[in-house]
CSV table of N, CA and C in Angstrom, one decimal:
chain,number,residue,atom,x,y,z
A,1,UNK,N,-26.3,192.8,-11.0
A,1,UNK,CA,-27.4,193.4,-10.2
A,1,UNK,C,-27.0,193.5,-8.8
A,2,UNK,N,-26.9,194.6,-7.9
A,2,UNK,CA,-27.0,195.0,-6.6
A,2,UNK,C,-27.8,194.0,-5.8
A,3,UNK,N,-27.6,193.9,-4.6
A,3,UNK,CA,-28.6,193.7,-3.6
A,3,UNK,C,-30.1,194.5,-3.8
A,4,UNK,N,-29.7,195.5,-4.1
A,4,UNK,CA,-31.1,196.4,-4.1
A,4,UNK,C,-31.9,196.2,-5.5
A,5,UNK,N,-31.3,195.5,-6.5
A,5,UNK,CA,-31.7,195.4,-7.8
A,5,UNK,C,-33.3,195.2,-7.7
A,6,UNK,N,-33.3,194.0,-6.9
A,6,UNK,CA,-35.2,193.5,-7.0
A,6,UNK,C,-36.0,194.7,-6.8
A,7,UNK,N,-35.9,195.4,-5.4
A,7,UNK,CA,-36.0,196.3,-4.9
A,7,UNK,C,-36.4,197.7,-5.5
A,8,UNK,N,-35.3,198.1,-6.4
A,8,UNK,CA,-35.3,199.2,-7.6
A,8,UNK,C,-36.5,199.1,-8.6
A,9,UNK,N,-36.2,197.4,-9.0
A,9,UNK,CA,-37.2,197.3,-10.6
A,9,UNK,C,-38.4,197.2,-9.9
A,10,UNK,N,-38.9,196.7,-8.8
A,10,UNK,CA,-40.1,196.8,-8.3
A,10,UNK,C,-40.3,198.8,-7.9
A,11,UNK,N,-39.6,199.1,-8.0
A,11,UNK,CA,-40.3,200.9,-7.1
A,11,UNK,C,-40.6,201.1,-8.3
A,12,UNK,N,-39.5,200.8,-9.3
A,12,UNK,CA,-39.7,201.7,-10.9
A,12,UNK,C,-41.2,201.3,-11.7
A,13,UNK,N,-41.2,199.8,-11.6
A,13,UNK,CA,-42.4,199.4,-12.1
A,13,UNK,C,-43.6,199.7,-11.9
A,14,UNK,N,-43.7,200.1,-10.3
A,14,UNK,CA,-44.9,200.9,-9.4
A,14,UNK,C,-45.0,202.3,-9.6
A,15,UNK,N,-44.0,203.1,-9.8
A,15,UNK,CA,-43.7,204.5,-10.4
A,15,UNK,C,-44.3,204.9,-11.4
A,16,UNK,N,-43.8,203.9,-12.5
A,16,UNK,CA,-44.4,203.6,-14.4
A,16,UNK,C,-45.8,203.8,-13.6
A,17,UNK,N,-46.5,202.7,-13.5
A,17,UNK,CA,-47.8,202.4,-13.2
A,17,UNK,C,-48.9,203.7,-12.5
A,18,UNK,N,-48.0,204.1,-11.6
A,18,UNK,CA,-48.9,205.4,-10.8
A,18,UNK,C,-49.0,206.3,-11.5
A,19,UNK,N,-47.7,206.9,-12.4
A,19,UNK,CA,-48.0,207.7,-13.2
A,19,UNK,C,-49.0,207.9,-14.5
A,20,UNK,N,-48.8,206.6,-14.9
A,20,UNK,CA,-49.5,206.2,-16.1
A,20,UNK,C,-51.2,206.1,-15.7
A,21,UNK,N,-51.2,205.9,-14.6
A,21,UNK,CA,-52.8,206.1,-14.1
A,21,UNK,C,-53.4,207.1,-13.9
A,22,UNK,N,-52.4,207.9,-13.0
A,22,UNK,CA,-52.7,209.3,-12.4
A,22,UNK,C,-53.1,210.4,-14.2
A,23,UNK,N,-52.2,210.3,-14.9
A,23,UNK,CA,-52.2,210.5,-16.3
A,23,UNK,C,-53.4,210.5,-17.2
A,24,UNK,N,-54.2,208.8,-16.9
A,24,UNK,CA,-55.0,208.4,-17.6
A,24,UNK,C,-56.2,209.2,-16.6
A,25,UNK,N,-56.6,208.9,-15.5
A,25,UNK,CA,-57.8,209.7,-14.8
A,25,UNK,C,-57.6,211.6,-15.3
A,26,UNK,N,-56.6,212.0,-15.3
A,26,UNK,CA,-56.5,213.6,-15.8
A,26,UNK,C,-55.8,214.1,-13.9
A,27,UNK,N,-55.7,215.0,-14.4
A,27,UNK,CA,-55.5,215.7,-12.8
A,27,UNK,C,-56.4,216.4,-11.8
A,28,UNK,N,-56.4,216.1,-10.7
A,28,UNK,CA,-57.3,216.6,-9.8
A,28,UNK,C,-56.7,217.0,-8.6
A,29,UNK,N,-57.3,217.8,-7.7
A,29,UNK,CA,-56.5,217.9,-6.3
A,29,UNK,C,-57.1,217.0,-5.3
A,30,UNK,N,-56.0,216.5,-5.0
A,30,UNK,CA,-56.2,215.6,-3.9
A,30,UNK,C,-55.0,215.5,-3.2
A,31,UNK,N,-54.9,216.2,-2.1
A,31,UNK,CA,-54.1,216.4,-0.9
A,31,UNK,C,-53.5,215.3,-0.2
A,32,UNK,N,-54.4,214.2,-0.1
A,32,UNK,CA,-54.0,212.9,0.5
A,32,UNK,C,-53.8,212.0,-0.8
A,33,UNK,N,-54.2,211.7,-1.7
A,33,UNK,CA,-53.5,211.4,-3.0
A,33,UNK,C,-51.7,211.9,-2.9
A,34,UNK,N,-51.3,213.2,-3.0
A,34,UNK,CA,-50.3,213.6,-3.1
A,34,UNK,C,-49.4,212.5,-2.4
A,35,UNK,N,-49.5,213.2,-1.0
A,35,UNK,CA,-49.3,212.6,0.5
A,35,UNK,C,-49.0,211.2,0.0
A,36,UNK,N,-49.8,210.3,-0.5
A,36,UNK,CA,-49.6,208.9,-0.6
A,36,UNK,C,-48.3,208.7,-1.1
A,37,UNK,N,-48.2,209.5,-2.7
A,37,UNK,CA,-47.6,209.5,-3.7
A,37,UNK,C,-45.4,210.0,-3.0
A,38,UNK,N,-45.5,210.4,-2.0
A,38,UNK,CA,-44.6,210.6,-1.5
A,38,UNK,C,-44.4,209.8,-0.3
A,39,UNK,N,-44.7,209.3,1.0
A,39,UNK,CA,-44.7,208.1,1.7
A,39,UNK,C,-44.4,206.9,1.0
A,40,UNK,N,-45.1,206.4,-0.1
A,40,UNK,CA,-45.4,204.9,-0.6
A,40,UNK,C,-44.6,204.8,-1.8
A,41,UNK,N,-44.1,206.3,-2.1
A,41,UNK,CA,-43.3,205.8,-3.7
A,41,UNK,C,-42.0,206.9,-3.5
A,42,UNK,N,-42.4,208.0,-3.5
A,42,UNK,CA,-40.7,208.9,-3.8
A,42,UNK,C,-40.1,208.6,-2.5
A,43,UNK,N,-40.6,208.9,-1.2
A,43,UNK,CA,-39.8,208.3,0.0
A,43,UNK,C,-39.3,207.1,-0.1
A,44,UNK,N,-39.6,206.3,-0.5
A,44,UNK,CA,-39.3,204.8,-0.4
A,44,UNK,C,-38.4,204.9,-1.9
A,45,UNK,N,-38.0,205.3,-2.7
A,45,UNK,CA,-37.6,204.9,-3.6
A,45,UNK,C,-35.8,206.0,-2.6
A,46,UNK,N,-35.9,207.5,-2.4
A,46,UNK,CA,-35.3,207.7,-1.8
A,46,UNK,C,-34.4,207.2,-0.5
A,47,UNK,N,-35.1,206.2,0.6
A,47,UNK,CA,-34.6,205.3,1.1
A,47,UNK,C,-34.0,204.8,0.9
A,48,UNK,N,-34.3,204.3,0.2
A,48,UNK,CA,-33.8,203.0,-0.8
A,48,UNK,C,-32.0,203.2,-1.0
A,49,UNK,N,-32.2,204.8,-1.5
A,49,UNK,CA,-30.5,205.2,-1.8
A,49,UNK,C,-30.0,205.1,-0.4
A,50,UNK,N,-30.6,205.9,0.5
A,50,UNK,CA,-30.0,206.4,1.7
A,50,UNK,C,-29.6,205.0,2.1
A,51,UNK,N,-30.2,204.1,2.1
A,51,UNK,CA,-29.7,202.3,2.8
A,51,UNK,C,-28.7,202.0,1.9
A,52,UNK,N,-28.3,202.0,0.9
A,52,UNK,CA,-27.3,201.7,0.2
A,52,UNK,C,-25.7,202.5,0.3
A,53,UNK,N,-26.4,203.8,0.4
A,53,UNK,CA,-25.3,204.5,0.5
A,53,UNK,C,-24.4,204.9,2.5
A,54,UNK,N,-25.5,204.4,3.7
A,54,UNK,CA,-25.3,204.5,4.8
A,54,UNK,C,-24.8,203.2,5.1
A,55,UNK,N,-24.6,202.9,7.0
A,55,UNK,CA,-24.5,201.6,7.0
A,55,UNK,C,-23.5,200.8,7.5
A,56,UNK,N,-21.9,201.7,7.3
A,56,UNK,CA,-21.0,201.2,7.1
A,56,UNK,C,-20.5,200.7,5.8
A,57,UNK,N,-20.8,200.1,4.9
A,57,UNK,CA,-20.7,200.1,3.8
A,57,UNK,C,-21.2,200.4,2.5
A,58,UNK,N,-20.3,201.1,1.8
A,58,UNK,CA,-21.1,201.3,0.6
A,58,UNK,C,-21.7,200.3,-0.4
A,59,UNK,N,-22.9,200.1,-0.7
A,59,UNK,CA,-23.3,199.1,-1.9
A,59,UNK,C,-23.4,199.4,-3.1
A,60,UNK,N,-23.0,198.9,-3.9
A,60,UNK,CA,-22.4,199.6,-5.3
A,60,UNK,C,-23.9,199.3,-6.3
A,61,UNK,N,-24.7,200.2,-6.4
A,61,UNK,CA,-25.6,200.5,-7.8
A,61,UNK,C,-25.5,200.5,-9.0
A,62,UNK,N,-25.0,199.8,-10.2
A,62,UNK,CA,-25.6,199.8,-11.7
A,62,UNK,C,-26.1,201.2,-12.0
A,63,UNK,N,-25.5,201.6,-13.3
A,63,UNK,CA,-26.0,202.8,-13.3
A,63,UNK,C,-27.4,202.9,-14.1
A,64,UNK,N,-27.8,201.2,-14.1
A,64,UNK,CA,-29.1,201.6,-15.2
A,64,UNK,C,-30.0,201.3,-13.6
A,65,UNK,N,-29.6,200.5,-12.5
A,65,UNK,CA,-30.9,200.5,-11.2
A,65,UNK,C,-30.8,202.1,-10.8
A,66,UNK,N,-29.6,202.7,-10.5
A,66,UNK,CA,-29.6,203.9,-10.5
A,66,UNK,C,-30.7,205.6,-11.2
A,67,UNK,N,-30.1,204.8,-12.2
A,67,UNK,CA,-31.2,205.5,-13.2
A,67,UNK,C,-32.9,205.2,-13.4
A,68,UNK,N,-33.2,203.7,-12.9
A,68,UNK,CA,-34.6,203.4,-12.0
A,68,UNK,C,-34.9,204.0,-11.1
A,69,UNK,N,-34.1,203.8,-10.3
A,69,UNK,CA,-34.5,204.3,-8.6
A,69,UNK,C,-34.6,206.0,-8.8
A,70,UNK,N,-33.8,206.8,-9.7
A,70,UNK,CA,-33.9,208.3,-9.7
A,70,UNK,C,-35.4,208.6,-10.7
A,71,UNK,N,-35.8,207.9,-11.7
A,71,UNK,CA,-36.7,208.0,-12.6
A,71,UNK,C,-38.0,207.9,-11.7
A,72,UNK,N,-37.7,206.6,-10.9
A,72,UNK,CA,-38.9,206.6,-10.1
A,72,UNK,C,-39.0,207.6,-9.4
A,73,UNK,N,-38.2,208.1,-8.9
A,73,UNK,CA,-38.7,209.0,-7.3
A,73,UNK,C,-38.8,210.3,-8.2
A,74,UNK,N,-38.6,210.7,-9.3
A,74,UNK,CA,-39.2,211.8,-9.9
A,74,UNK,C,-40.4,211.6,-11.1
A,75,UNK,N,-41.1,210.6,-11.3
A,75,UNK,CA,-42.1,210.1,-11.4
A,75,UNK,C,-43.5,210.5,-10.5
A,76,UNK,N,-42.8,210.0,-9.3
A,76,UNK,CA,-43.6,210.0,-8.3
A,76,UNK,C,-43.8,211.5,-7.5
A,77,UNK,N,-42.6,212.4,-7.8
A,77,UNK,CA,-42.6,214.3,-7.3
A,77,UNK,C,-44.0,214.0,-8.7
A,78,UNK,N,-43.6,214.1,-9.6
A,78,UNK,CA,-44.5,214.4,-10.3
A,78,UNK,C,-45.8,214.6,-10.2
A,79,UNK,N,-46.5,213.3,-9.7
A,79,UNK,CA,-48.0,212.7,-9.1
A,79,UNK,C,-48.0,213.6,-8.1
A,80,UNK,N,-47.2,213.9,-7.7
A,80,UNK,CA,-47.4,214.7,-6.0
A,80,UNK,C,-47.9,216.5,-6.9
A,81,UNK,N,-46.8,216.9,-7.7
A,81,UNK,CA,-47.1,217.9,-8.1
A,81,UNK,C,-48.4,218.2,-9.0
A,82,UNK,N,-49.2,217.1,-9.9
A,82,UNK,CA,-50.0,217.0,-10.2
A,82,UNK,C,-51.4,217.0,-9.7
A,83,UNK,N,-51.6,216.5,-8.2
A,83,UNK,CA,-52.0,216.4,-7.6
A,83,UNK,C,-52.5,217.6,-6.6
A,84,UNK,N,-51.4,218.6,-6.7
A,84,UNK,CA,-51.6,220.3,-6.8
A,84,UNK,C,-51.7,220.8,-7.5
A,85,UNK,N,-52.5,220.6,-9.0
A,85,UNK,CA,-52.6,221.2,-9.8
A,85,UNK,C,-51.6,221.6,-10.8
A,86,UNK,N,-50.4,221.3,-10.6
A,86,UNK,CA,-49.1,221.7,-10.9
A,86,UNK,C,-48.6,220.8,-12.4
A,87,UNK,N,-48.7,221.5,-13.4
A,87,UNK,CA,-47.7,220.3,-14.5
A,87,UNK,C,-46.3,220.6,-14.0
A,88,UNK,N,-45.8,219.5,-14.1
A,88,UNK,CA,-43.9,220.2,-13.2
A,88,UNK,C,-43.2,218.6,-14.2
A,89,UNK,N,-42.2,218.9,-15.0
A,89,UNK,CA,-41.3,217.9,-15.1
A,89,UNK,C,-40.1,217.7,-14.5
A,90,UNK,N,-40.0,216.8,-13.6
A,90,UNK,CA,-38.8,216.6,-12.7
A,90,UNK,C,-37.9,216.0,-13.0
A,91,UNK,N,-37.1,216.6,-12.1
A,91,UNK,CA,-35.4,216.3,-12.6
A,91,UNK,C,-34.1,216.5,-11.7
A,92,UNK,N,-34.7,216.1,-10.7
A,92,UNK,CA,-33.8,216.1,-9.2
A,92,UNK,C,-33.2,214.8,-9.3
A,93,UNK,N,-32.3,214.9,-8.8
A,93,UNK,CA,-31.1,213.9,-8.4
A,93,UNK,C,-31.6,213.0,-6.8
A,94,UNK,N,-31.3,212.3,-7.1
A,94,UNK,CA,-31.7,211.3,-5.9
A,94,UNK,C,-30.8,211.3,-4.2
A,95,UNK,N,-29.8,211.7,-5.1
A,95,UNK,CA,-29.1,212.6,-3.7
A,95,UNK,C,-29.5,213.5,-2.9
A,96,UNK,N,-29.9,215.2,-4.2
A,96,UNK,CA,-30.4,215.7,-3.3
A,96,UNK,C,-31.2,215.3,-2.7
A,97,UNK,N,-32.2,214.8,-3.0
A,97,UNK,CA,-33.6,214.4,-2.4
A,97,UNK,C,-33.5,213.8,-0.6
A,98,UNK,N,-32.4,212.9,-1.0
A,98,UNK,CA,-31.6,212.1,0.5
A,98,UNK,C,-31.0,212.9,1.2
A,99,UNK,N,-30.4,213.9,1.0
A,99,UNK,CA,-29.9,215.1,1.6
A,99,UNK,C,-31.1,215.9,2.3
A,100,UNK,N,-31.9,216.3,1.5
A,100,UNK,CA,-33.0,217.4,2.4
A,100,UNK,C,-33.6,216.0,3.2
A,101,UNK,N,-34.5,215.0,2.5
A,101,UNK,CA,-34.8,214.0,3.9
A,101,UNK,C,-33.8,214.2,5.1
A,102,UNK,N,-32.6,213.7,5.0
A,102,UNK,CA,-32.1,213.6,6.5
A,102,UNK,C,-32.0,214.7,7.3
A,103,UNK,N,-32.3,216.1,6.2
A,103,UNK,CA,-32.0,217.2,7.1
A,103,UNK,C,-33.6,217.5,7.8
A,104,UNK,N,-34.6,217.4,6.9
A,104,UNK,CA,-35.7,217.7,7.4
A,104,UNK,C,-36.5,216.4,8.3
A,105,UNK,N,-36.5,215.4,7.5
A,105,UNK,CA,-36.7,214.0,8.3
A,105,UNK,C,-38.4,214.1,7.9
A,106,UNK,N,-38.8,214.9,7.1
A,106,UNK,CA,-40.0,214.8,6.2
A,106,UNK,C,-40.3,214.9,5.1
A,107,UNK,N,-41.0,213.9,4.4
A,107,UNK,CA,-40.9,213.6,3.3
A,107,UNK,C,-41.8,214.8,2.8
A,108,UNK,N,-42.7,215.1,2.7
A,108,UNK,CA,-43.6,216.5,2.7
A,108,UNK,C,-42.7,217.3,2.3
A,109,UNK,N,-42.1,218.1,3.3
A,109,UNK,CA,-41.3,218.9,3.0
A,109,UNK,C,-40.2,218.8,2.1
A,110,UNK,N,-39.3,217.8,2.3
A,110,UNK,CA,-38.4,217.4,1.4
A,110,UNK,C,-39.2,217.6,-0.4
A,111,UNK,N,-40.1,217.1,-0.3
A,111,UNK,CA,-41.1,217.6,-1.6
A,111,UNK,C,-40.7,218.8,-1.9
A,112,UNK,N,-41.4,219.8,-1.1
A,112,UNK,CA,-42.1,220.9,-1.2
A,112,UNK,C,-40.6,221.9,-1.3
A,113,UNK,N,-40.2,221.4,-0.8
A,113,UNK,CA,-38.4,221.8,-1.1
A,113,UNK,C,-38.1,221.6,-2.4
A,114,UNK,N,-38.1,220.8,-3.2
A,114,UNK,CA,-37.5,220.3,-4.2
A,114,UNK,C,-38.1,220.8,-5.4
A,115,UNK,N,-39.7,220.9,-5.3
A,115,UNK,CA,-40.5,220.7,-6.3
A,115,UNK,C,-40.9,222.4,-6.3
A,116,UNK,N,-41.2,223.0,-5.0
A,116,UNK,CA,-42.0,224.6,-4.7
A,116,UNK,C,-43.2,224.3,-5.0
A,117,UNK,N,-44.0,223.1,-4.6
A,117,UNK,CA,-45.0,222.7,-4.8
A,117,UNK,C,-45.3,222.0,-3.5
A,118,UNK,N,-46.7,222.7,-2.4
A,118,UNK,CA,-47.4,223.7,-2.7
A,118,UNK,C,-46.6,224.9,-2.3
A,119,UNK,N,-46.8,226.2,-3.2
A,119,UNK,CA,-46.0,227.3,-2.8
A,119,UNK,C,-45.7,227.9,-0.9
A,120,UNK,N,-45.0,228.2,-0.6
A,120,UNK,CA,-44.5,228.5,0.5
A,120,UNK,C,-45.6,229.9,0.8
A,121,UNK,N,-46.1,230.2,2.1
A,121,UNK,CA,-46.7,231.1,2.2
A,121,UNK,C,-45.5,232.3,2.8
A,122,UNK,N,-45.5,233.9,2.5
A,122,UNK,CA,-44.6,234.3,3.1
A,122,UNK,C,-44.5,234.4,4.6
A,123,UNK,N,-43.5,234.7,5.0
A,123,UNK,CA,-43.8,234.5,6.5
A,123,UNK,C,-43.7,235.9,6.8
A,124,UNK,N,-43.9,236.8,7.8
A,124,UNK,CA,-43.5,238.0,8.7
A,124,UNK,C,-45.1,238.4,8.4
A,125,UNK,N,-44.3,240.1,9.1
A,125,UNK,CA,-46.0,240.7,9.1
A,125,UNK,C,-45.5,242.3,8.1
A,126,UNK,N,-46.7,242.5,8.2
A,126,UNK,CA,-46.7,244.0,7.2
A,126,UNK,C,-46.9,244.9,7.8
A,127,UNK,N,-45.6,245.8,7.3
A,127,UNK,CA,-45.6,246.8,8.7
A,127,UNK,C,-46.6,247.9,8.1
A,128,UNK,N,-46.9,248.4,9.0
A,128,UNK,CA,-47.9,249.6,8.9
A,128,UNK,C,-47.6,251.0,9.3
């Protein structure tokens, strides 16, 4: 087990659990629900990589905490996309995810990147 091992089985276990709840109430929109669901669980499970893999040194992951830590944080898009109404089954890589974070440095967006949930509005104007 990694350094991060505790760390991992705790995000994943909280992941299981959010989902399984969010599931059992049915789905509803709730904007700050979402919001939560990315701050408190997919960002933080994301982190989580980015600290192991930055730093100066690399810390070597298990590929079954590995496969925690990615289960979770697409667990948790999930809730977020549910939460817009959205059924979405996720299946992002935990990389990318760490990649749009650093480039955008918002978890929101990094979402809304990954998932197209909530849809992008077009941008320009209509010429006349």
């Amino acid at each position: 087990m990694s350094r991060y091992g505790p760390r991992i089985a705790a995000l994943a276990r909280r992941a299981e659990r959010d989902r399984a709840a969010l599931e059992a109430a049915g789905s509803a929109a709730d904007s700050e629900a979402a919001r939560e669901y990315l701050r408190e669980g997919a960002g933080q499970a994301v982190w989580c990589y980015v600290e192991a893999r930055t730093g100066g040194r690399l810390v070597p992951i298990s590929e079954a905490e590995f496969a925690a830590l990615e289960r979770a944080m697409n667990d948790w898009l999930e809730c977020y996309a549910r939460c817009h109404g959205v059924a979405l089954e996720a299946d992002f890589t935990v990389r990318q995810a760490a990649e749009l974070l650093l480039e955008t440095r918002n978890v929101v967006d990094t979402a809304q990147l990954l998932t197209g949930v909530p849809e992008r509005e077009r941008q320009g104007r209509v010429s006349r």
